[in-house]
Short mmCIF file of C-alpha atoms in Angstrom, two decimals:
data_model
loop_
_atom_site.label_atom_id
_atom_site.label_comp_id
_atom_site.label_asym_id
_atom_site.label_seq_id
_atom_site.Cartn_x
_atom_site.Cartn_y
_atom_site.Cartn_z
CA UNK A 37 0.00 0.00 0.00
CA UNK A 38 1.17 3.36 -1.18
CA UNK A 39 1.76 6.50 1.30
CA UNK A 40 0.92 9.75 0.16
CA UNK A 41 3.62 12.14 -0.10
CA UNK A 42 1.93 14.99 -0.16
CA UNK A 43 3.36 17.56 2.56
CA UNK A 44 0.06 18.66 5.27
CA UNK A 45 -0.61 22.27 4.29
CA UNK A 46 0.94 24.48 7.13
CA UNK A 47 -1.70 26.23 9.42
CA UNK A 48 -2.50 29.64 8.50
CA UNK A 49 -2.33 30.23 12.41
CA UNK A 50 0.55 32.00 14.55
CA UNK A 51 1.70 29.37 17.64
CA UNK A 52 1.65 32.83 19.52
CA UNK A 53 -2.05 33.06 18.61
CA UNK A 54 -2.98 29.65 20.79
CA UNK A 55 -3.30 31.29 23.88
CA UNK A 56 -5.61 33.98 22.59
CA UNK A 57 -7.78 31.09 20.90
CA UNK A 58 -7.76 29.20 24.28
CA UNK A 59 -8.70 32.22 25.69
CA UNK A 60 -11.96 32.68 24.00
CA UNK A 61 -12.91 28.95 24.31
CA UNK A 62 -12.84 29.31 28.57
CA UNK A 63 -15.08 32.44 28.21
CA UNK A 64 -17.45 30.73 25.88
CA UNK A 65 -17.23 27.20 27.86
CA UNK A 66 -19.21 28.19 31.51
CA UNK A 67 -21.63 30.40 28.73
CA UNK A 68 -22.72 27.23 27.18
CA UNK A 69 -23.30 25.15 30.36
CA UNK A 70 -25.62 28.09 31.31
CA UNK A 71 -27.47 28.25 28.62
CA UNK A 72 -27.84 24.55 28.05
CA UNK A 73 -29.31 24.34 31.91
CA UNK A 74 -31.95 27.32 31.38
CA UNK A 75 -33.33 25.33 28.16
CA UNK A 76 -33.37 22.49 29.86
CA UNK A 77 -35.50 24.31 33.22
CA UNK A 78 -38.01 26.34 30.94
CA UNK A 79 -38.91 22.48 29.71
CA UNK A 80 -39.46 21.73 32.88
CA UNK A 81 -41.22 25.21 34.61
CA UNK A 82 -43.71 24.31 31.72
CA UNK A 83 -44.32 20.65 33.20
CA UNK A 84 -44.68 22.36 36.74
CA UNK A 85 -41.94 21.94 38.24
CA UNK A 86 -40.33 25.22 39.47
CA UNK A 87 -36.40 25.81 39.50
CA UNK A 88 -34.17 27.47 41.95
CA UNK A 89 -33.56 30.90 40.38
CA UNK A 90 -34.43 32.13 37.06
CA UNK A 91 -32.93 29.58 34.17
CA UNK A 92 -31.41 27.44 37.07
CA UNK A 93 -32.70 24.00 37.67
CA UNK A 94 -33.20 22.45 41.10
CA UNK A 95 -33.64 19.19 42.74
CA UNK A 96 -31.12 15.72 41.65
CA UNK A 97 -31.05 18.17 38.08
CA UNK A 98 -29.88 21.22 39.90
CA UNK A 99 -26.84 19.15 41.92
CA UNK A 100 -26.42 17.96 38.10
CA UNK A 101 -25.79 20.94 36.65
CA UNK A 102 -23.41 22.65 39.75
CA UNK A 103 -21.80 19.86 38.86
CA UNK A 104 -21.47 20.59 35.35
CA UNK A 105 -20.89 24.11 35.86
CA UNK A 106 -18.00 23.41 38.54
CA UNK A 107 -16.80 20.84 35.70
CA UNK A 108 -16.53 23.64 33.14
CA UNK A 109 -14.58 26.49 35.53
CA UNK A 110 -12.26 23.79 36.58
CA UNK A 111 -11.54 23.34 33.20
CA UNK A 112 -11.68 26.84 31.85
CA UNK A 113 -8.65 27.55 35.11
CA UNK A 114 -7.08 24.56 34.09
CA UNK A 115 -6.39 26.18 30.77
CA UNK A 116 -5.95 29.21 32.09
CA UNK A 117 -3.14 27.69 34.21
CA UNK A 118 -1.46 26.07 31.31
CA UNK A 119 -1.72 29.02 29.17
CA UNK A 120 0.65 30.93 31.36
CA UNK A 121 3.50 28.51 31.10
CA UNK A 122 3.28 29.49 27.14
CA UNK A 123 5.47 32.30 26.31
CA UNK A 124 4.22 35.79 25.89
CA UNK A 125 2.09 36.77 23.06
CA UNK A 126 4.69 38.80 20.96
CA UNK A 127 3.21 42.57 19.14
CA UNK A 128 1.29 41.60 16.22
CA UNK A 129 4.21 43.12 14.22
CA UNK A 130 6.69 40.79 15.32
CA UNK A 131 4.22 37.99 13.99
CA UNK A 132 4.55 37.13 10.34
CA UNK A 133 1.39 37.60 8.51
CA UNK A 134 0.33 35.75 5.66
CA UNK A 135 -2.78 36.60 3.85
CA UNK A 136 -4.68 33.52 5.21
CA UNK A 137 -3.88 34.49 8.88
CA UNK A 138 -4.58 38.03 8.49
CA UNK A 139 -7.95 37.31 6.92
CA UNK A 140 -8.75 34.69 9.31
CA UNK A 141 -8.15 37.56 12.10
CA UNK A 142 -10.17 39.78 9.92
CA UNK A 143 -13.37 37.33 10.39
CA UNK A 144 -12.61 36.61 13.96
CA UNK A 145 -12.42 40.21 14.38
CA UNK A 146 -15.66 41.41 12.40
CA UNK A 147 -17.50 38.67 14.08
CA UNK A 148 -16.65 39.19 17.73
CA UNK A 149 -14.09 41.89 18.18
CA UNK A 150 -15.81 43.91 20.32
CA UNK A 151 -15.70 40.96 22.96
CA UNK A 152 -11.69 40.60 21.70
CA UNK A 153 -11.41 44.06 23.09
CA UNK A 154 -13.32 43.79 26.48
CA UNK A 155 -11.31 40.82 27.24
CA UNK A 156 -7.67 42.42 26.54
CA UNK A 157 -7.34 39.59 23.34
CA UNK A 158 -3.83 40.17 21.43
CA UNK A 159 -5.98 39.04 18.01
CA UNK A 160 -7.83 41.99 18.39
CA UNK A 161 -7.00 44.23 15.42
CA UNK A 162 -5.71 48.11 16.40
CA UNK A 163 -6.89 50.55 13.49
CA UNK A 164 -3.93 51.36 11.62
CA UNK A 165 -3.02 53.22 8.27
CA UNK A 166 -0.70 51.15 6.14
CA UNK A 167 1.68 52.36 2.88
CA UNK A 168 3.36 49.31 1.37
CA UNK A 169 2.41 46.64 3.80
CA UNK A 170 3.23 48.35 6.89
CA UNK A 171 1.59 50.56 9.17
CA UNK A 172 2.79 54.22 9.00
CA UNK A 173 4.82 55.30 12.18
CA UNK A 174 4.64 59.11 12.54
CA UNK A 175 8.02 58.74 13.61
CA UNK A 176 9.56 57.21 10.68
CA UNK A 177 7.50 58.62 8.09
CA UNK A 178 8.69 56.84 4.21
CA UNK A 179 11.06 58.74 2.62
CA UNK A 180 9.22 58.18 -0.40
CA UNK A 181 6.05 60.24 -0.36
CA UNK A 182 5.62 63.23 -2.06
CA UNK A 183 6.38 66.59 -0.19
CA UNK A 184 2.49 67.45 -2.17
CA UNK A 185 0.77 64.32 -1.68
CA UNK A 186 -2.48 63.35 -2.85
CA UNK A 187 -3.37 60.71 -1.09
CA UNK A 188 -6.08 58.07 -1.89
CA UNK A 189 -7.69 55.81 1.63
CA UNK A 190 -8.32 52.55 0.76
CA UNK A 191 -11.30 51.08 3.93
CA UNK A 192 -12.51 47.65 3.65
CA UNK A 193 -15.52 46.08 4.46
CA UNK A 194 -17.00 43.75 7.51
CA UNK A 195 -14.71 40.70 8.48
CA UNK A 196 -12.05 42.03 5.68
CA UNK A 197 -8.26 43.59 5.78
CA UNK A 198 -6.55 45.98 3.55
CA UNK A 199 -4.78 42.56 1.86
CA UNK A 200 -8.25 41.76 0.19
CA UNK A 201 -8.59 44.79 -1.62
CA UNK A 202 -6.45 42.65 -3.86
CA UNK A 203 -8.39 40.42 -6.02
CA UNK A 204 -8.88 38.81 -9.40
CA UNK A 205 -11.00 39.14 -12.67
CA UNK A 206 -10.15 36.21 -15.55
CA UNK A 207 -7.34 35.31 -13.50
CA UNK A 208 -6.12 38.49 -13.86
CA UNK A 209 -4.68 40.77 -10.83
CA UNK A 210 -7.18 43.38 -9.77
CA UNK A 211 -6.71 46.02 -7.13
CA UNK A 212 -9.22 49.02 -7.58
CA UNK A 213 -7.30 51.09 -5.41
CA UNK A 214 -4.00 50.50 -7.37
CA UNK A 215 -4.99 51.16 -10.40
CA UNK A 216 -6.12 54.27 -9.77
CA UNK A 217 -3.34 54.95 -7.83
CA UNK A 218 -1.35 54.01 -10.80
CA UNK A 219 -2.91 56.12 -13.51
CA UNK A 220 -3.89 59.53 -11.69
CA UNK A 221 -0.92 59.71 -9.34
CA UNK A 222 -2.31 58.90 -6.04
CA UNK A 223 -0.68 57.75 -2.60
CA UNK A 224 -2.31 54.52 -2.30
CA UNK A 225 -2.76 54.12 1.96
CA UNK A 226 -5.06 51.35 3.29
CA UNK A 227 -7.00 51.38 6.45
CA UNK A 228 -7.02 48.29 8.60
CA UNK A 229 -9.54 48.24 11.03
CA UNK A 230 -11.54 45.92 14.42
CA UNK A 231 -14.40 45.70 12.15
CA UNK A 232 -16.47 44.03 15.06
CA UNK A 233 -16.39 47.72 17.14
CA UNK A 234 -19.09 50.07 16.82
CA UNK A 235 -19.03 52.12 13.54
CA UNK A 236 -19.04 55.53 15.29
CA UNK A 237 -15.80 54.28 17.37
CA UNK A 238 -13.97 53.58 13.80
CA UNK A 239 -15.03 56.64 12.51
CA UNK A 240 -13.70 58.70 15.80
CA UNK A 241 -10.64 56.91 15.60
CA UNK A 242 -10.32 57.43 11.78
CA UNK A 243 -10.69 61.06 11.81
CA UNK A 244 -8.18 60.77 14.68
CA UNK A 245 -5.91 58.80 12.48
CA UNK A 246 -6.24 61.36 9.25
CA UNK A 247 -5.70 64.58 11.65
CA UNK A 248 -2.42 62.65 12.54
CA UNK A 249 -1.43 61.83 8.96
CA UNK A 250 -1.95 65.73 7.94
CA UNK A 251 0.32 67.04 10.83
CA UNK A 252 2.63 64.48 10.13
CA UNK A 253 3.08 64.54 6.33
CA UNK A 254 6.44 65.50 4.89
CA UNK A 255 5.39 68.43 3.79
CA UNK A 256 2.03 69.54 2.72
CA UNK A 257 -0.83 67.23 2.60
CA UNK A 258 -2.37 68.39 -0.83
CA UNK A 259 -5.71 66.17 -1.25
CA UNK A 260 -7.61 63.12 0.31
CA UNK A 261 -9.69 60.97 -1.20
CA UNK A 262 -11.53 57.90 0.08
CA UNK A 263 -12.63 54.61 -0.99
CA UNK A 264 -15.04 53.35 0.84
CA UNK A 265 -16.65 49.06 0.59
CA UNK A 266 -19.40 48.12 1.96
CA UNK A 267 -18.88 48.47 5.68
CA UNK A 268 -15.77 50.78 4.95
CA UNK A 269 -17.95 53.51 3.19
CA UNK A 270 -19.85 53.72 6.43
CA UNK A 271 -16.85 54.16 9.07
CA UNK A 272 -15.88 56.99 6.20
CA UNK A 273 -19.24 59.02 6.59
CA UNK A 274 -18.43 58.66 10.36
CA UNK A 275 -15.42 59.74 10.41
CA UNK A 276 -16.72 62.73 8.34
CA UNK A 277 -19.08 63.79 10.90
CA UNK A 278 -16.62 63.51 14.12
CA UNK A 279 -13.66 65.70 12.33
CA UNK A 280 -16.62 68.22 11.11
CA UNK A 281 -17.76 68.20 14.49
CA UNK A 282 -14.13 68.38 15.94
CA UNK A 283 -13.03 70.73 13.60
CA UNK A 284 -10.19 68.90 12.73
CA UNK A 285 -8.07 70.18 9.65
CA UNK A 286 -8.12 66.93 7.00
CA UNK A 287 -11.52 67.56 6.69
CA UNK A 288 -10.75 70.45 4.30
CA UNK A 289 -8.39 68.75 2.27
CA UNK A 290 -11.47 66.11 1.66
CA UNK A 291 -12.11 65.78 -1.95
CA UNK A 292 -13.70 62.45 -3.07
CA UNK A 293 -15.88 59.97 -1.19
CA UNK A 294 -16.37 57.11 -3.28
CA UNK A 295 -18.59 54.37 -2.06
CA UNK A 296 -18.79 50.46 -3.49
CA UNK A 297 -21.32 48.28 -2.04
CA UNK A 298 -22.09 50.67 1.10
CA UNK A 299 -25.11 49.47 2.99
CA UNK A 300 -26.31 53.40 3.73
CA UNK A 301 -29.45 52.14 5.27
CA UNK A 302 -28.94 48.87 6.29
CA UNK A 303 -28.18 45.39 5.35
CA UNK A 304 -31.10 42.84 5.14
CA UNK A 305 -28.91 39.85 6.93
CA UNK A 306 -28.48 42.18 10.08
CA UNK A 307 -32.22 42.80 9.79
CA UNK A 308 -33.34 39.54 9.77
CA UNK A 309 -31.03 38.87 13.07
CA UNK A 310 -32.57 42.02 15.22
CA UNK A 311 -35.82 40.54 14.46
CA UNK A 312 -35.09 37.15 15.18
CA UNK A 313 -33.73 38.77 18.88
CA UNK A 314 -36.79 40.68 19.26
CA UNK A 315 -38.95 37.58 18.41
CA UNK A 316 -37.05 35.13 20.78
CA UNK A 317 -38.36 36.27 24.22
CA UNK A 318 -42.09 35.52 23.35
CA UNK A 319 -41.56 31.69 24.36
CA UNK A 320 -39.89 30.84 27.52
CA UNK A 321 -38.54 27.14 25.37
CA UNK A 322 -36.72 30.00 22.96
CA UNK A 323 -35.64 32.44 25.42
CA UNK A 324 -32.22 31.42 26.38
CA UNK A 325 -31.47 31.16 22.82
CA UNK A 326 -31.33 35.19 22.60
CA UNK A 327 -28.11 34.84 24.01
CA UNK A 328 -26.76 33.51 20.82
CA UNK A 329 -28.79 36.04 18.57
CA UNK A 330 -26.82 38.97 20.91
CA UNK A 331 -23.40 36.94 19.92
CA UNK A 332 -23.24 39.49 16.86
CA UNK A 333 -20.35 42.00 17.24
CA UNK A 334 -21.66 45.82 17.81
CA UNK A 335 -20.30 46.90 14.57
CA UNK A 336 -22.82 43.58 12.72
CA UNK A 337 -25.70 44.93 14.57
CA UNK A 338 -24.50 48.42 13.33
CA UNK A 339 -25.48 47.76 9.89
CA UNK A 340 -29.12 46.88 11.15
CA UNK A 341 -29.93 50.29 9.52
CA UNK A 342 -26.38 51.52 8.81
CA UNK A 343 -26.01 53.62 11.86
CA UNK A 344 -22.82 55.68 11.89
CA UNK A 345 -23.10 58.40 14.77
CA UNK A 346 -24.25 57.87 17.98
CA UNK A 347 -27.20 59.43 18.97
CA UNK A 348 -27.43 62.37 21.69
CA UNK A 349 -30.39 60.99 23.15
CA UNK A 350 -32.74 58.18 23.03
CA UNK A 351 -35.47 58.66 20.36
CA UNK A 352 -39.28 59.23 21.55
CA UNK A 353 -40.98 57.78 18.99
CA UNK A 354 -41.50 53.94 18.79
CA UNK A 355 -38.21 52.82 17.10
CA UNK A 356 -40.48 49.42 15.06
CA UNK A 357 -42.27 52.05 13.13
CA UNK A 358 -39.48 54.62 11.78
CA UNK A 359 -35.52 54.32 10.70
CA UNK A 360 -34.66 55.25 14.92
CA UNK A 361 -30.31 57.20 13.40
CA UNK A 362 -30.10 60.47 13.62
CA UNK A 363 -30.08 61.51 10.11
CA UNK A 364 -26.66 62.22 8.66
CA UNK A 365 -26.16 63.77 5.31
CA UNK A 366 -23.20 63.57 3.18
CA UNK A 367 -19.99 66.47 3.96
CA UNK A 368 -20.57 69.08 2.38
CA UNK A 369 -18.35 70.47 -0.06
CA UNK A 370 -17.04 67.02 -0.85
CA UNK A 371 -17.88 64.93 -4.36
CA UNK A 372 -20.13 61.95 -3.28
CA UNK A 373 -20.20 59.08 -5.62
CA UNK A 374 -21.98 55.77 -4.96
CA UNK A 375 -22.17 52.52 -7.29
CA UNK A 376 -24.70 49.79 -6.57
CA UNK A 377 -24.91 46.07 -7.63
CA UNK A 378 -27.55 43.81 -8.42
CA UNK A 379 -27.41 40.42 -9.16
CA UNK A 380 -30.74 41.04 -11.62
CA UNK A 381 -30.18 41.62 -15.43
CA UNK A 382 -32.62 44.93 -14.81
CA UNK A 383 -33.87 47.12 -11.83
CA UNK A 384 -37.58 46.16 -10.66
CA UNK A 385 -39.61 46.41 -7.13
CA UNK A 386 -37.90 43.29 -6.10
CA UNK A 387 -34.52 43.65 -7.53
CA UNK A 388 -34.44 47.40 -5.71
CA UNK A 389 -35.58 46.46 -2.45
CA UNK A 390 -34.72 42.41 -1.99
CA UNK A 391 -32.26 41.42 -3.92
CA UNK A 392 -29.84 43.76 -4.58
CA UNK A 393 -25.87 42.01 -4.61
CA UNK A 394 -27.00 39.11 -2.59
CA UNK A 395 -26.28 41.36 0.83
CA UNK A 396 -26.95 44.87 0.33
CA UNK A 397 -30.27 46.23 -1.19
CA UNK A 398 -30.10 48.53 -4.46
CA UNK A 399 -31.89 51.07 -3.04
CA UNK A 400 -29.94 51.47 0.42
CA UNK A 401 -25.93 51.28 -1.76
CA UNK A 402 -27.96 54.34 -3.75
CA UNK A 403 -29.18 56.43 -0.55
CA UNK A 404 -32.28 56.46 -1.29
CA UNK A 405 -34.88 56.04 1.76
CA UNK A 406 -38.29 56.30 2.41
CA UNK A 407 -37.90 59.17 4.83
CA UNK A 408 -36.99 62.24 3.11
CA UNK A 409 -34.72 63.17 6.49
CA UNK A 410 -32.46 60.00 5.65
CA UNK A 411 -32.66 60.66 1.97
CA UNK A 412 -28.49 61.04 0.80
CA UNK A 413 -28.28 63.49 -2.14
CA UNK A 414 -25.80 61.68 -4.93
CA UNK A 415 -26.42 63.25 -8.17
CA UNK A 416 -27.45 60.89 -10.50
CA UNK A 417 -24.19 61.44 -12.75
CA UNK A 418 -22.28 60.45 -9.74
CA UNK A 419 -24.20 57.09 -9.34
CA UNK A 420 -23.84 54.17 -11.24
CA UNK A 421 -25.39 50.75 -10.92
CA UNK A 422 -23.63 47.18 -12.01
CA UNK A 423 -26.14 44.52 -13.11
CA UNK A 424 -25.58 40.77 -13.06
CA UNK A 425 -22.85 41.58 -10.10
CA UNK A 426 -23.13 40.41 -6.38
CA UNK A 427 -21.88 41.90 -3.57
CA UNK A 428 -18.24 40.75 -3.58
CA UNK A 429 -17.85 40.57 -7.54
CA UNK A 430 -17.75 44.43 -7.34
CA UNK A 431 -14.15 44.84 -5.86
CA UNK A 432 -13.06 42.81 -9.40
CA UNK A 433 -15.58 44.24 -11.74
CA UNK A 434 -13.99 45.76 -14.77
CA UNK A 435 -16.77 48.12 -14.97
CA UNK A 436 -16.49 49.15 -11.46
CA UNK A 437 -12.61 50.03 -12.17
CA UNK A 438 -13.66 52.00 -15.08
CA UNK A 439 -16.28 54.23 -13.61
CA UNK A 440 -13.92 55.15 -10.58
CA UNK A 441 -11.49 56.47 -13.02
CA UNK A 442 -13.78 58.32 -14.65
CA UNK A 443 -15.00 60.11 -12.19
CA UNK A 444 -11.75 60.88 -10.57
CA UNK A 445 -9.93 61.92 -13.84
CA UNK A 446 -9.70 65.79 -13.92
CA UNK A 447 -11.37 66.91 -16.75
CA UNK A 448 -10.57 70.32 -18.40
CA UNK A 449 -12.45 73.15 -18.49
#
């Protein structure tokens, strides 16, 4: 009998990044005891039998379950214990990335990384602005960029990195950014982002970052413009509103906002999960499953209806009946462009408002809204909508690529 001699394909994980992982699993293990024993006690409440405490069994099942539950600590210490005989967790740029890790981290992070962050996780991923593959140290600033720079911000989407702005079409190399870069003589920087936070902490902490880069720049920061996907046009807008509202100085060096695939008013997915929570608590069988519903990162739930600022105060009318944001127009004084996909051949009632690019509806990548307050004003010339195209197709899309250069090519008077 033959052996294979094919060589295992190496893990895309760090070692360093076992301890984080283990991490997680002890704060998830006690969780699922927990909410294993409150299913199990609503059965029962609704057979008459009553528990100890709220979602707490009593009785032979409640000595069960301490036992279970003093099963599951011993073991969440236990690896607790061994995980500090493991060496220190080294800074994420002593770690070699490698595309797979990185967008691995990227899920992890889009999925959960607010919890990451509350729980002092090393794989939670610190907003930085990269040039090359690095992150930009104010400190060191590249010798390379120009003393006038125009620069063009590259910010990805949910569960992404700047690495995936790279992409193919036929096999061919595709990076939207790049090209444009390329052609009209931009700085190409990327933003690399927690996408799991809230979207009005990004966008604080981007307008942060960009007041930073301006004071910093060798020389004088001429232009910025951003490209924003999906998710990443949303932290943009954000980030927009805190520097207006900070009066921070990048703000007037603002030109272009260009938008691909931004869920404005929402994503349908994220709907169908707040309604699913708000649905849950009507039985007492489904109740403990709201926990997992509320698993969602802040910055998923975010997209619910695209919500980029936070709110002064709690609105007073009933928030089932009306889009509850504060309504936030686009900057003014800056060009707003938008494109939109569909995965239908032609536009129609259900290819605006359903099915759009398989996760974000026509009509919401557009701006356009029921409620005149929410309403964003793109000109129509600075629209543009890709048929036959999903969601993720658009950061390859030859057509996309073309209609960002034409609207960023200076055309003479």
């Amino acid at each position: 009998m033959t052996q294979s001699t094919d060589k295992p394909q190496p893990s895309s994980w760090h070692v360093s990044d076992l301890r984080e992982l283990a991490q997680l699993l002890t704060l998830a293990l006690p969780a699922a005891v927990q909410m294993t024993e409150a299913v199990h006690q609503a059965i029962l409440s609704g057979m008459g039998f009553k528990g100890r405490d709220k979602g707490k069994t009593a009785g032979i099942t409640g000595l069960v379950y301490k036992g279970v539950h003093g099963a599951a600590n011993t073991l969440s210490h236990g690896i607790n214990g061994l995980l500090t005989h493991l060496p220190p967790t080294p800074p994420l740029h002593h770690i070699p990335e490698t595309p797979k890790r990185a967008a691995l981290i990227a899920t992890l992070n889009g999925i959960m990384g607010d919890k990451l962050v509350e729980s002092d996780n090393a794989l939670a991923t610190p907003m930085t602005l990269r040039y090359q593959g690095k992150p930009l140290d104010w400190q060191a600033m590249p010798a390379d960029l120009p003393p006038e720079g125009r620069v063009l911000l590259m910010v990805h989407g949910l569960c992404m990195n700047d690495l995936q702005w790279q992409t193919r079409y036929h096999d061919q190399p595709v990076n939207h950014g790049e090209n444009l870069a390329n052609t009209l003589g931009y700085v190409p920087l990327y933003l690399r982002y927690n996408s799991g936070l809230p979207i009005a902490q990004n966008g604080q902490q981007l307008a942060l970052l960009l007041e930073q880069l301006t004071s910093h720049w060798p020389g004088q920061l001429k232009e910025i413009s951003v490209l924003g996907y999906s998710m990443g046009g949303l932290v943009a807008r954000s980030a927009c509103h805190y520097a207006s509202h900070g009066d921070l100085a990048w703000l007037a060096h603002l030109r272009n906002l260009l938008f691909i695939g931004t869920p404005h008013h929402g994503a349908p997915l994220e709907h169908a999960g707040h309604w699913l929570e708000q649905l849950l608590p009507a039985t007492a069988y489904t109740e403990p499953f709201v926990r997992l519903a509320r698993v969602r990162s802040i910055g998923i739930k975010d997209l619910r209806h695209g919500k980029v600022i936070e709110p002064l105060a709690a609105p007073d009318h009933p928030t089932h009946l009306r889009d509850p944001r504060t309504p936030l127009p686009l900057p003014a004084g800056v060009n707003c462009f938008a494109i939109a996909a569909t995965t239908a051949a032609k536009r129609s009632l259900l290819a605006d408002r359903l099915i759009g690019d398989g996760l974000v509806p026509l009509r919401s990548a557009l701006g356009q809204h029921n409620e005149a307050r929410h309403q964003l004003a793109f000109p129509p010339s600075h629209t543009m909508i890709a048929y036959r195209t999903s969601h993720m197709a658009l950061l390859a899309s030859p057509q996309v690529g073309q209609q960002l250069l034409q609207w960023l090519t200076p055309h003479k008077a």
